[in-house]
Amino acid sequence: MQMQAWKMAGVAALVVGGAAAAWMGLNRSGEADRASTESAAGGWAMIRPGVGQGDARLPQGQSALTAEQVRTKLFQQGSFQGTEPNGDWCTASGKLSPCNGLRRRFEYYLLGMGEVTVDDIRTLVNDEARRANGEEQGDAIMAIWDKYWRLRTHEWRNVFVQSDRNTWMPAFEEQRMVRRQVLGEDWARAFFDDEEAKFKQYVAQVESGQPPPPDPGEPVPQMAPGKDPAAVHAERVARYGQDAANRLAKADEEWADWERRLTAARTEWARLKASQNLSEVQRKQDMQAYVNANFKPDEHLRVKALLNL
């Protein structure tokens, strides 16, 4: 189940690369659950028009956990197992410089909400930022974190209503203005310029009378038993374009390969556990050798977790 959630998030990210990315953000609730990873690519979902974000609006306080405890809960016991942080610290030049990678890094950690508190996540980000960049840059990164969190939980006055085009630009302009007030011009542009441009392109396309692009928030057409692969591919091409459909086909192939190898690993582990002539240590050693031979190093932790090794 965990792998399925991450795979579907990746599929959505493959698709949300076109002009409808900002539009998708406008149409989604913006709650940072696991199945909504793609919303980081269409940031209107991160800053929901008209309302705050429920419990996410609570002010940050003191974390009850240490950074190491948060790291353990997410990366060893939780849903971050087998993953690495997305994005970038934006310090390649020797100092913190505006880039979109920092927003993606923040959103990666915020996917842990629900497993740990926002305060716990801030503790982890603070620790990892300082470990990677030192105290001075860590201070600068956390200053941006606090501004971004304030923006992310802002209460919007203008409510976006999809069926009422008169609400689109007021909501857009308010968010554009507040982003710059909170983050400053340079960081607001680094974080949001691309999707703001895509949204304006979308509005222009609609106003020109051309049919709008399909909403990537809709379920991605999936291969399944009994479905015609050619028909599924054609539907994807019509909805997302040839390049995105090809990437989805590649993702399907990779997922099918993963499922095949995981099923074979489960069969092998069941066989080893049933072998009476092997000790528990020998079973685990043999299974580890099997995993090493059939899975990439970055898949080992995930496989062992799924097989309860």
GROMACS .gro file of N, CA and C in nm, residues 139-295:
model
  471
  139ASP      N    1   2.010   2.943   1.002
  139ASP     CA    2   1.925   3.053   1.048
  139ASP      C    3   1.847   3.113   0.931
  140ALA      N    4   1.917   3.133   0.819
  140ALA     CA    5   1.853   3.193   0.703
  140ALA      C    6   1.744   3.102   0.646
  141ILE      N    7   1.772   2.973   0.640
  141ILE     CA    8   1.673   2.878   0.589
  141ILE      C    9   1.550   2.875   0.677
  142MET      N   10   1.570   2.876   0.809
  142MET     CA   11   1.455   2.869   0.899
  142MET      C   12   1.374   2.998   0.897
  143ALA      N   13   1.438   3.110   0.866
  143ALA     CA   14   1.362   3.234   0.851
  143ALA      C   15   1.267   3.222   0.731
  144ILE      N   16   1.314   3.160   0.622
  144ILE     CA   17   1.227   3.139   0.507
  144ILE      C   18   1.118   3.036   0.541
  145TRP      N   19   1.155   2.933   0.615
  145TRP     CA   20   1.054   2.833   0.658
  145TRP      C   21   0.940   2.901   0.731
  146ASP      N   22   0.972   2.987   0.827
  146ASP     CA   23   0.867   3.051   0.907
  146ASP      C   24   0.779   3.141   0.821
  147LYS      N   25   0.839   3.211   0.725
  147LYS     CA   26   0.760   3.294   0.635
  147LYS      C   27   0.671   3.207   0.546
  148TYR      N   28   0.729   3.098   0.496
  148TYR     CA   29   0.651   3.010   0.408
  148TYR      C   30   0.534   2.947   0.483
  149TRP      N   31   0.559   2.908   0.607
  149TRP     CA   32   0.450   2.849   0.685
  149TRP      C   33   0.341   2.953   0.711
  150ARG      N   34   0.380   3.078   0.735
  150ARG     CA   35   0.282   3.185   0.755
  150ARG      C   36   0.200   3.203   0.628
  151LEU      N   37   0.266   3.199   0.513
  151LEU     CA   38   0.196   3.211   0.386
  151LEU      C   39   0.105   3.091   0.362
  152ARG      N   40   0.158   2.974   0.391
  152ARG     CA   41   0.084   2.851   0.365
  152ARG      C   42  -0.044   2.842   0.448
  153THR      N   43  -0.051   2.909   0.560
  153THR     CA   44  -0.167   2.903   0.649
  153THR      C   45  -0.245   3.035   0.651
  154HIS      N   46  -0.219   3.120   0.553
  154HIS     CA   47  -0.286   3.250   0.546
  154HIS      C   48  -0.436   3.233   0.520
  155GLU      N   49  -0.517   3.320   0.579
  155GLU     CA   50  -0.661   3.321   0.554
  155GLU      C   51  -0.691   3.414   0.436
  156TRP      N   52  -0.742   3.357   0.328
  156TRP     CA   53  -0.765   3.435   0.206
  156TRP      C   54  -0.903   3.497   0.206
  157ARG      N   55  -0.910   3.621   0.160
  157ARG     CA   56  -1.038   3.692   0.153
  157ARG      C   57  -1.115   3.657   0.027
  158ASN      N   58  -1.044   3.639  -0.083
  158ASN     CA   59  -1.109   3.610  -0.210
  158ASN      C   60  -1.120   3.460  -0.231
  159VAL      N   61  -1.241   3.413  -0.247
  159VAL     CA   62  -1.266   3.270  -0.262
  159VAL      C   63  -1.272   3.235  -0.410
  160PHE      N   64  -1.198   3.136  -0.449
  160PHE     CA   65  -1.202   3.087  -0.586
  160PHE      C   66  -1.321   2.994  -0.604
  161VAL      N   67  -1.403   3.022  -0.705
  161VAL     CA   68  -1.516   2.936  -0.741
  161VAL      C   69  -1.496   2.895  -0.887
  162GLN      N   70  -1.477   2.767  -0.910
  162GLN     CA   71  -1.443   2.721  -1.044
  162GLN      C   72  -1.548   2.760  -1.147
  163SER      N   73  -1.675   2.756  -1.108
  163SER     CA   74  -1.782   2.783  -1.203
  163SER      C   75  -1.803   2.932  -1.226
  164ASP      N   76  -1.739   3.017  -1.149
  164ASP     CA   77  -1.755   3.162  -1.162
  164ASP      C   78  -1.622   3.224  -1.201
  165ARG      N   79  -1.607   3.253  -1.330
  165ARG     CA   80  -1.480   3.305  -1.379
  165ARG      C   81  -1.445   3.440  -1.318
  166ASN      N   82  -1.547   3.511  -1.268
  166ASN     CA   83  -1.521   3.642  -1.207
  166ASN      C   84  -1.439   3.631  -1.078
  167THR      N   85  -1.433   3.511  -1.021
  167THR     CA   86  -1.357   3.493  -0.896
  167THR      C   87  -1.212   3.457  -0.921
  168TRP      N   88  -1.178   3.421  -1.043
  168TRP     CA   89  -1.044   3.368  -1.069
  168TRP      C   90  -0.934   3.470  -1.045
  169MET      N   91  -0.942   3.583  -1.114
  169MET     CA   92  -0.833   3.679  -1.105
  169MET      C   93  -0.825   3.749  -0.970
  170PRO      N   94  -0.937   3.783  -0.905
  170PRO     CA   95  -0.923   3.839  -0.769
  170PRO      C   96  -0.850   3.745  -0.674
  171ALA      N   97  -0.881   3.614  -0.681
  171ALA     CA   98  -0.812   3.518  -0.594
  171ALA      C   99  -0.664   3.510  -0.632
  172PHE      N  100  -0.638   3.507  -0.762
  172PHE     CA  101  -0.501   3.499  -0.810
  172PHE      C  102  -0.421   3.623  -0.767
  173GLU      N  103  -0.477   3.742  -0.790
  173GLU     CA  104  -0.404   3.864  -0.759
  173GLU      C  105  -0.380   3.879  -0.609
  174GLU      N  106  -0.477   3.838  -0.528
  174GLU     CA  107  -0.455   3.845  -0.383
  174GLU      C  108  -0.340   3.754  -0.341
  175GLN      N  109  -0.340   3.633  -0.393
  175GLN     CA  110  -0.233   3.541  -0.355
  175GLN      C  111  -0.098   3.590  -0.406
  176ARG      N  112  -0.096   3.643  -0.526
  176ARG     CA  113   0.029   3.695  -0.581
  176ARG      C  114   0.083   3.808  -0.494
  177MET      N  115  -0.006   3.898  -0.451
  177MET     CA  116   0.036   4.011  -0.369
  177MET      C  117   0.086   3.966  -0.231
  178VAL      N  118   0.011   3.877  -0.166
  178VAL     CA  119   0.047   3.834  -0.031
  178VAL      C  120   0.176   3.753  -0.033
  179ARG      N  121   0.196   3.673  -0.137
  179ARG     CA  122   0.322   3.599  -0.148
  179ARG      C  123   0.441   3.693  -0.144
  180ARG      N  124   0.431   3.805  -0.214
  180ARG     CA  125   0.542   3.901  -0.217
  180ARG      C  126   0.554   3.980  -0.087
  181GLN      N  127   0.441   4.006  -0.023
  181GLN     CA  128   0.447   4.074   0.105
  181GLN      C  129   0.514   3.988   0.212
  182VAL      N  130   0.486   3.860   0.210
  182VAL     CA  131   0.538   3.770   0.314
  182VAL      C  132   0.680   3.724   0.283
  183LEU      N  133   0.703   3.681   0.161
  183LEU     CA  134   0.832   3.621   0.125
  183LEU      C  135   0.932   3.723   0.071
  184GLY      N  136   0.883   3.835   0.022
  184GLY     CA  137   0.969   3.925  -0.052
  184GLY      C  138   0.965   3.889  -0.200
  185GLU      N  139   0.997   3.986  -0.285
  185GLU     CA  140   0.985   3.968  -0.429
  185GLU      C  141   1.068   3.851  -0.481
  186ASP      N  142   1.194   3.842  -0.439
  186ASP     CA  143   1.284   3.741  -0.496
  186ASP      C  144   1.239   3.599  -0.460
  187TRP      N  145   1.206   3.576  -0.334
  187TRP     CA  146   1.165   3.442  -0.294
  187TRP      C  147   1.027   3.408  -0.348
  188ALA      N  148   0.937   3.505  -0.354
  188ALA     CA  149   0.804   3.478  -0.410
  188ALA      C  150   0.816   3.437  -0.557
  189ARG      N  151   0.903   3.505  -0.630
  189ARG     CA  152   0.921   3.470  -0.771
  189ARG      C  153   0.986   3.331  -0.783
  190ALA      N  154   1.084   3.303  -0.701
  190ALA     CA  155   1.151   3.173  -0.707
  190ALA      C  156   1.053   3.060  -0.678
  191PHE      N  157   0.967   3.081  -0.580
  191PHE     CA  158   0.874   2.975  -0.539
  191PHE      C  159   0.755   2.961  -0.634
  192PHE      N  160   0.706   3.072  -0.691
  192PHE     CA  161   0.575   3.068  -0.755
  192PHE      C  162   0.569   3.120  -0.899
  193ASP      N  163   0.677   3.175  -0.951
  193ASP     CA  164   0.671   3.237  -1.084
  193ASP      C  165   0.619   3.142  -1.191
  194ASP      N  166   0.669   3.019  -1.191
  194ASP     CA  167   0.635   2.926  -1.297
  194ASP      C  168   0.486   2.895  -1.299
  195GLU      N  169   0.429   2.864  -1.183
  195GLU     CA  170   0.288   2.828  -1.182
  195GLU      C  171   0.198   2.950  -1.201
  196GLU      N  172   0.243   3.068  -1.157
  196GLU     CA  173   0.165   3.188  -1.184
  196GLU      C  174   0.156   3.213  -1.334
  197ALA      N  175   0.268   3.195  -1.403
  197ALA     CA  176   0.269   3.212  -1.548
  197ALA      C  177   0.178   3.110  -1.615
  198LYS      N  178   0.181   2.987  -1.568
  198LYS     CA  179   0.097   2.882  -1.627
  198LYS      C  180  -0.051   2.911  -1.604
  199PHE      N  181  -0.082   2.965  -1.486
  199PHE     CA  182  -0.222   2.996  -1.460
  199PHE      C  183  -0.271   3.108  -1.552
  200LYS      N  184  -0.188   3.210  -1.571
  200LYS     CA  185  -0.228   3.319  -1.660
  200LYS      C  186  -0.243   3.269  -1.804
  201GLN      N  187  -0.158   3.177  -1.845
  201GLN     CA  188  -0.171   3.117  -1.978
  201GLN      C  189  -0.303   3.040  -1.988
  202TYR      N  190  -0.338   2.972  -1.880
  202TYR     CA  191  -0.463   2.896  -1.878
  202TYR      C  192  -0.583   2.989  -1.893
  203VAL      N  193  -0.581   3.099  -1.816
  203VAL     CA  194  -0.692   3.194  -1.824
  203VAL      C  195  -0.703   3.252  -1.964
  204ALA      N  196  -0.588   3.287  -2.024
  204ALA     CA  197  -0.589   3.342  -2.159
  204ALA      C  198  -0.646   3.241  -2.258
  205GLN      N  199  -0.612   3.113  -2.240
  205GLN     CA  200  -0.662   3.010  -2.329
  205GLN      C  201  -0.814   2.997  -2.317
  206VAL      N  202  -0.864   3.000  -2.193
  206VAL     CA  203  -1.008   2.990  -2.172
  206VAL      C  204  -1.079   3.110  -2.234
  207GLU      N  205  -1.024   3.229  -2.212
  207GLU     CA  206  -1.088   3.350  -2.262
  207GLU      C  207  -1.083   3.361  -2.414
  208SER      N  208  -0.989   3.290  -2.474
  208SER     CA  209  -0.980   3.291  -2.620
  208SER      C  210  -1.085   3.205  -2.686
  209GLY      N  211  -1.156   3.127  -2.605
  209GLY     CA  212  -1.258   3.039  -2.658
  209GLY      C  213  -1.210   2.899  -2.687
  210GLN      N  214  -1.081   2.873  -2.668
  210GLN     CA  215  -1.029   2.738  -2.688
  210GLN      C  216  -1.071   2.650  -2.571
  211PRO      N  217  -1.089   2.520  -2.594
  211PRO     CA  218  -1.124   2.432  -2.482
  211PRO      C  219  -1.009   2.425  -2.382
  212PRO      N  220  -1.039   2.430  -2.253
  212PRO     CA  221  -0.932   2.423  -2.153
  212PRO      C  222  -0.868   2.286  -2.151
  213PRO      N  223  -0.742   2.279  -2.109
  213PRO     CA  224  -0.677   2.148  -2.096
  213PRO      C  225  -0.747   2.066  -1.989
  214PRO      N  226  -0.743   1.935  -1.997
  214PRO     CA  227  -0.808   1.852  -1.895
  214PRO      C  228  -0.744   1.875  -1.760
  215ASP      N  229  -0.823   1.858  -1.656
  215ASP     CA  230  -0.778   1.880  -1.519
  215ASP      C  231  -0.692   1.763  -1.474
  216PRO      N  232  -0.561   1.785  -1.446
  216PRO     CA  233  -0.477   1.675  -1.400
  216PRO      C  234  -0.519   1.623  -1.264
  217GLY      N  235  -0.609   1.694  -1.194
  217GLY     CA  236  -0.657   1.644  -1.067
  217GLY      C  237  -0.748   1.522  -1.082
  218GLU      N  238  -0.797   1.499  -1.205
  218GLU     CA  239  -0.878   1.381  -1.228
  218GLU      C  240  -0.792   1.256  -1.220
  219PRO      N  241  -0.851   1.143  -1.186
  219PRO     CA  242  -0.772   1.019  -1.180
  219PRO      C  243  -0.702   0.989  -1.312
  220VAL      N  244  -0.577   0.951  -1.304
  220VAL     CA  245  -0.502   0.915  -1.423
  220VAL      C  246  -0.555   0.782  -1.478
  221PRO      N  247  -0.588   0.774  -1.607
  221PRO     CA  248  -0.632   0.646  -1.664
  221PRO      C  249  -0.527   0.538  -1.639
  222GLN      N  250  -0.569   0.428  -1.577
  222GLN     CA  251  -0.476   0.325  -1.535
  222GLN      C  252  -0.495   0.195  -1.613
  223MET      N  253  -0.384   0.126  -1.633
  223MET     CA  254  -0.391  -0.009  -1.686
  223MET      C  255  -0.452  -0.100  -1.579
  224ALA      N  256  -0.533  -0.195  -1.623
  224ALA     CA  257  -0.596  -0.289  -1.530
  224ALA      C  258  -0.638  -0.412  -1.609
  225PRO      N  259  -0.657  -0.526  -1.541
  225PRO     CA  260  -0.703  -0.647  -1.611
  225PRO      C  261  -0.831  -0.620  -1.687
  226GLY      N  262  -0.834  -0.663  -1.812
  226GLY     CA  263  -0.952  -0.644  -1.894
  226GLY      C  264  -0.954  -0.515  -1.972
  227LYS      N  265  -0.862  -0.421  -1.941
  227LYS     CA  266  -0.855  -0.296  -2.014
  227LYS      C  267  -0.766  -0.311  -2.137
  228ASP      N  268  -0.803  -0.242  -2.243
  228ASP     CA  269  -0.723  -0.243  -2.365
  228ASP      C  270  -0.609  -0.144  -2.347
  229PRO      N  271  -0.483  -0.191  -2.342
  229PRO     CA  272  -0.370  -0.099  -2.322
  229PRO      C  273  -0.366   0.012  -2.426
  230ALA      N  274  -0.401  -0.020  -2.550
  230ALA     CA  275  -0.399   0.082  -2.654
  230ALA      C  276  -0.501   0.190  -2.626
  231ALA      N  277  -0.618   0.151  -2.575
  231ALA     CA  278  -0.723   0.248  -2.545
  231ALA      C  279  -0.682   0.337  -2.428
  232VAL      N  280  -0.619   0.277  -2.328
  232VAL     CA  281  -0.573   0.355  -2.213
  232VAL      C  282  -0.468   0.455  -2.257
  233HIS      N  283  -0.376   0.408  -2.341
  233HIS     CA  284  -0.270   0.498  -2.389
  233HIS      C  285  -0.330   0.612  -2.472
  234ALA      N  286  -0.427   0.580  -2.555
  234ALA     CA  287  -0.491   0.683  -2.637
  234ALA      C  288  -0.561   0.787  -2.550
  235GLU      N  289  -0.626   0.742  -2.444
  235GLU     CA  290  -0.693   0.834  -2.353
  235GLU      C  291  -0.591   0.925  -2.285
  236ARG      N  292  -0.478   0.869  -2.247
  236ARG     CA  293  -0.373   0.949  -2.184
  236ARG      C  294  -0.317   1.051  -2.282
  237VAL      N  295  -0.297   1.010  -2.408
  237VAL     CA  296  -0.247   1.103  -2.508
  237VAL      C  297  -0.344   1.219  -2.525
  238ALA      N  298  -0.474   1.187  -2.532
  238ALA     CA  299  -0.575   1.291  -2.551
  238ALA      C  300  -0.581   1.386  -2.432
  239ARG      N  301  -0.558   1.332  -2.312
  239ARG     CA  302  -0.571   1.413  -2.192
  239ARG      C  303  -0.444   1.491  -2.160
  240TYR      N  304  -0.328   1.427  -2.176
  240TYR     CA  305  -0.205   1.488  -2.128
  240TYR      C  306  -0.101   1.517  -2.237
  241GLY      N  307  -0.120   1.461  -2.356
  241GLY     CA  308  -0.021   1.478  -2.461
  241GLY      C  309   0.068   1.355  -2.472
  242GLN      N  310   0.138   1.345  -2.587
  242GLN     CA  311   0.216   1.226  -2.617
  242GLN      C  312   0.331   1.204  -2.518
  243ASP      N  313   0.405   1.311  -2.487
  243ASP     CA  314   0.521   1.296  -2.399
  243ASP      C  315   0.480   1.245  -2.261
  244ALA      N  316   0.376   1.305  -2.203
  244ALA     CA  317   0.331   1.261  -2.071
  244ALA      C  318   0.278   1.119  -2.075
  245ALA      N  319   0.206   1.085  -2.183
  245ALA     CA  320   0.155   0.949  -2.196
  245ALA      C  321   0.269   0.848  -2.204
  246ASN      N  322   0.376   0.884  -2.273
  246ASN     CA  323   0.492   0.796  -2.281
  246ASN      C  324   0.557   0.779  -2.144
  247ARG      N  325   0.564   0.888  -2.068
  247ARG     CA  326   0.622   0.877  -1.933
  247ARG      C  327   0.535   0.791  -1.843
  248LEU      N  328   0.405   0.803  -1.859
  248LEU     CA  329   0.314   0.718  -1.781
  248LEU      C  330   0.330   0.571  -1.819
  249ALA      N  331   0.349   0.544  -1.947
  249ALA     CA  332   0.371   0.406  -1.992
  249ALA      C  333   0.499   0.351  -1.931
  250LYS      N  334   0.602   0.433  -1.926
  250LYS     CA  335   0.727   0.389  -1.865
  250LYS      C  336   0.708   0.363  -1.715
  251ALA      N  337   0.630   0.449  -1.649
  251ALA     CA  338   0.601   0.428  -1.507
  251ALA      C  339   0.524   0.298  -1.486
  252ASP      N  340   0.431   0.267  -1.577
  252ASP     CA  341   0.358   0.140  -1.569
  252ASP      C  342   0.453   0.022  -1.578
  253GLU      N  343   0.547   0.031  -1.671
  253GLU     CA  344   0.644  -0.079  -1.689
  253GLU      C  345   0.729  -0.097  -1.563
  254GLU      N  346   0.774   0.014  -1.508
  254GLU     CA  347   0.857   0.006  -1.388
  254GLU      C  348   0.777  -0.051  -1.271
  255TRP      N  349   0.651  -0.008  -1.260
  255TRP     CA  350   0.568  -0.058  -1.151
  255TRP      C  351   0.541  -0.207  -1.167
  256ALA      N  352   0.512  -0.252  -1.290
  256ALA     CA  353   0.487  -0.393  -1.314
  256ALA      C  354   0.612  -0.476  -1.281
  257ASP      N  355   0.728  -0.424  -1.316
  257ASP     CA  356   0.853  -0.494  -1.284
  257ASP      C  357   0.873  -0.503  -1.134
  258TRP      N  358   0.844  -0.394  -1.064
  258TRP     CA  359   0.856  -0.395  -0.917
  258TRP      C  360   0.761  -0.498  -0.857
  259GLU      N  361   0.637  -0.502  -0.901
  259GLU     CA  362   0.538  -0.597  -0.849
  259GLU      C  363   0.581  -0.741  -0.875
  260ARG      N  364   0.635  -0.764  -0.995
  260ARG     CA  365   0.681  -0.899  -1.028
  260ARG      C  366   0.793  -0.942  -0.935
  261ARG      N  367   0.891  -0.854  -0.917
  261ARG     CA  368   1.005  -0.888  -0.831
  261ARG      C  369   0.963  -0.902  -0.685
  262LEU      N  370   0.871  -0.817  -0.640
  262LEU     CA  371   0.825  -0.826  -0.501
  262LEU      C  372   0.748  -0.955  -0.478
  263THR      N  373   0.663  -0.993  -0.574
  263THR     CA  374   0.588  -1.119  -0.562
  263THR      C  375   0.684  -1.238  -0.555
  264ALA      N  376   0.787  -1.237  -0.639
  264ALA     CA  377   0.886  -1.345  -0.637
  264ALA      C  378   0.960  -1.347  -0.503
  265ALA      N  379   0.989  -1.229  -0.449
  265ALA     CA  380   1.058  -1.223  -0.321
  265ALA      C  381   0.971  -1.279  -0.208
  266ARG      N  382   0.841  -1.249  -0.213
  266ARG     CA  383   0.750  -1.305  -0.111
  266ARG      C  384   0.747  -1.457  -0.120
  267THR      N  385   0.746  -1.509  -0.243
  267THR     CA  386   0.746  -1.655  -0.261
  267THR      C  387   0.875  -1.715  -0.207
  268GLU      N  388   0.987  -1.651  -0.235
  268GLU     CA  389   1.115  -1.702  -0.187
  268GLU      C  390   1.123  -1.698  -0.035
  269TRP      N  391   1.074  -1.591   0.025
  269TRP     CA  392   1.077  -1.580   0.170
  269TRP      C  393   0.988  -1.684   0.235
  270ALA      N  394   0.872  -1.711   0.174
  270ALA     CA  395   0.783  -1.815   0.227
  270ALA      C  396   0.851  -1.952   0.218
  271ARG      N  397   0.923  -1.976   0.107
  271ARG     CA  398   0.994  -2.103   0.093
  271ARG      C  399   1.102  -2.119   0.198
  272LEU      N  400   1.178  -2.013   0.221
  272LEU     CA  401   1.286  -2.019   0.320
  272LEU      C  402   1.231  -2.039   0.461
  273LYS      N  403   1.122  -1.973   0.492
  273LYS     CA  404   1.064  -1.989   0.626
  273LYS      C  405   1.011  -2.130   0.648
  274ALA      N  406   0.974  -2.195   0.540
  274ALA     CA  407   0.922  -2.332   0.552
  274ALA      C  408   1.032  -2.437   0.552
  275SER      N  409   1.155  -2.397   0.526
  275SER     CA  410   1.267  -2.492   0.520
  275SER      C  411   1.308  -2.532   0.662
  276GLN      N  412   1.286  -2.656   0.697
  276GLN     CA  413   1.313  -2.704   0.832
  276GLN      C  414   1.462  -2.721   0.859
  277ASN      N  415   1.541  -2.736   0.754
  277ASN     CA  416   1.684  -2.761   0.773
  277ASN      C  417   1.765  -2.633   0.789
  278LEU      N  418   1.698  -2.516   0.789
  278LEU     CA  419   1.768  -2.389   0.804
  278LEU      C  420   1.735  -2.324   0.938
  279SER      N  421   1.837  -2.266   0.997
  279SER     CA  422   1.813  -2.188   1.119
  279SER      C  423   1.756  -2.052   1.081
  280GLU      N  424   1.706  -1.979   1.181
  280GLU     CA  425   1.651  -1.846   1.153
  280GLU      C  426   1.758  -1.754   1.095
  281VAL      N  427   1.878  -1.764   1.148
  281VAL     CA  428   1.988  -1.682   1.098
  281VAL      C  429   2.018  -1.716   0.953
  282GLN      N  430   2.022  -1.847   0.920
  282GLN     CA  431   2.049  -1.889   0.783
  282GLN      C  432   1.939  -1.842   0.687
  283ARG      N  433   1.812  -1.849   0.733
  283ARG     CA  434   1.701  -1.803   0.648
  283ARG      C  435   1.718  -1.655   0.612
  284LYS      N  436   1.750  -1.576   0.713
  284LYS     CA  437   1.763  -1.432   0.689
  284LYS      C  438   1.885  -1.401   0.603
  285GLN      N  439   1.991  -1.478   0.622
  285GLN     CA  440   2.108  -1.457   0.538
  285GLN      C  441   2.079  -1.491   0.393
  286ASP      N  442   2.011  -1.602   0.371
  286ASP     CA  443   1.976  -1.642   0.235
  286ASP      C  444   1.881  -1.542   0.171
  287MET      N  445   1.786  -1.492   0.251
  287MET     CA  446   1.692  -1.396   0.196
  287MET      C  447   1.761  -1.263   0.164
  288GLN      N  448   1.854  -1.224   0.248
  288GLN     CA  449   1.928  -1.101   0.222
  288GLN      C  450   2.008  -1.115   0.092
  289ALA      N  451   2.065  -1.235   0.069
  289ALA     CA  452   2.138  -1.258  -0.055
  289ALA      C  453   2.043  -1.249  -0.175
  290TYR      N  454   1.921  -1.298  -0.159
  290TYR     CA  455   1.822  -1.291  -0.266
  290TYR      C  456   1.786  -1.145  -0.296
  291VAL      N  457   1.763  -1.067  -0.191
  291VAL     CA  458   1.728  -0.925  -0.208
  291VAL      C  459   1.842  -0.852  -0.278
  292ASN      N  460   1.966  -0.880  -0.235
  292ASN     CA  461   2.082  -0.816  -0.296
  292ASN      C  462   2.092  -0.845  -0.445
  293ALA      N  463   2.054  -0.967  -0.483
  293ALA     CA  464   2.067  -1.009  -0.622
  293ALA      C  465   1.954  -0.958  -0.711
  294ASN      N  466   1.840  -0.925  -0.653
  294ASN     CA  467   1.722  -0.895  -0.734
  294ASN      C  468   1.668  -0.753  -0.718
  295PHE      N  469   1.726  -0.676  -0.627
  295PHE     CA  470   1.677  -0.540  -0.603
  295PHE      C  471   1.795  -0.443  -0.597
   0.00000   0.00000   0.00000
